Amino acid sequence: QGTRDHHPAHVVLRDRLLATAVACFKRHGAAPLDTPVLELRETLVGQYGEGAKLIYELQDQGGELLALRYDLTVPFARYLAMNKVTNMKRYQVAKVYRRDNPATTRGRYREFYQCDFDIAGQFDPMIPDAECLKVMHEILSDLQLGDFIIKVNHRLVLNGVFAVCGVPESKFITMCSTVDKLDKMAWEEVRSEMVAEKELSPEAADHIGDYVRLQGGLELIEQLLQDPKLSQNKLAKEGLGDMKLLFEYLTLFGITGKIRFDLSLARGLDYYTGVIYEAVLLQQERQPGEEPLGVGSVAGGGRYDGLVGMFDPKGRRVPCVGVSIGIERIFSILQRRLQASGEKIRVTETQVLVVTPHRHLLPARLKLISELWDSGIKAEMLYKKDPKLLKQLQYCEDTGIPLAAIVGEQELAGGVVKLRDVRTRKEVRM
């Protein structure tokens, strides 16, 4: 059904992954936030373009139509508006829900974690946007997932492209959803959808194709600023100006080697208003001279300046920009890598197993383990009155407990404990 149980090894691996992301968020000065899993249906509907059909709606509960949150961005915007917050840098890690067709082999589920970092407030252009891209770059580098590229585009550039190609303004958002499929479909299929389903003229579709297949860096931005049609369009000009500034800041951060201006990136959500970006892992094995292929998006985000105003009774705007890390996709990659390496994950943090080698020594075990717990030491013992010594030591090996504190009759008489290193079998009396 697109949900799953997380067994202990999964949880440990996921927590490692989340700890890397959260450490980065804290390094950048973000405060933690939590929002309810339930939202009013009206809060969510209309914010996600074609994704709206994937919202989990709940039946009328005492006069209120509710839904499960689809992402963490819309609830954040609602929180800012309700609490009249105009300036905040936050992070949130929580489950979201989508009534999607699950593809569990590719890390696609109906219930999954999102891991978000957002900056809300009125600031000078592109400084917070550049920091969000830096956060994304840091996390993907820290996780050592292999080679990646972060695609960047701007909604105003896209809208400018649509305008100069003769697309009516009413079709901008639906056209974004179609263009966004270029990373999964060939241009011919995307063109066919534009013409057959979205009723665009073949000439306009071809014209769009000339632009959305362009990729590059600062030189492409400069080239488009000189484009005879785009340079005359107010939206495109403003968007390209933002992109030029963004690339200057990213150069100062030293990360432009992993950033690519890609005009096919559209991100189909309705609420994006400015810079949009998406990180893609690149195929590791490829032939010499072959172009690196993307193996799926692992993070994304963008600027959404109009969202908070939708929830504010007076329509007060709070500009926002954010990034979401694709925990499930990354988790699937790390899991496969772990299986291939044969590495075993420790699911507990126990430091010491309290062991007795003789019968009738349960009181000694209980007394010692209590002293260890009271001293803040992570300790366990087997729940049998008289377990065999071999079975106790085997438990240490099976679970990765590094030390065994052995209390036998001899140790009791001498008031000492024998500490055994399970791996090397060296013993010392303490």
PDB file of C-alpha atoms in Angstrom, residues 25-26 29-33 88-92:
ATOM      1  CA  PHE A  25      20.845  23.145   9.009  1.00  0.00           C
ATOM      2  CA  LYS A  26      22.071  24.024  12.510  1.00  0.00           C
ATOM      3  CA  GLY A  29      21.532  28.965  12.004  1.00  0.00           C
ATOM      4  CA  ALA A  30      18.135  27.325  11.416  1.00  0.00           C
ATOM      5  CA  ALA A  31      15.636  26.816  14.259  1.00  0.00           C
ATOM      6  CA  PRO A  32      13.513  23.616  14.502  1.00  0.00           C
ATOM      7  CA  LEU A  33       9.774  23.746  13.747  1.00  0.00           C
ATOM      8  CA  MET A  88      12.491  33.069  10.218  1.00  0.00           C
ATOM      9  CA  LYS A  89      15.093  30.511   9.245  1.00  0.00           C
ATOM     10  CA  ARG A  90      13.754  27.044  10.046  1.00  0.00           C
ATOM     11  CA  TYR A  91      14.252  23.347   9.488  1.00  0.00           C
ATOM     12  CA  GLN A  92      11.761  20.512   9.820  1.00  0.00           C
TER      13      GLN A  92
END
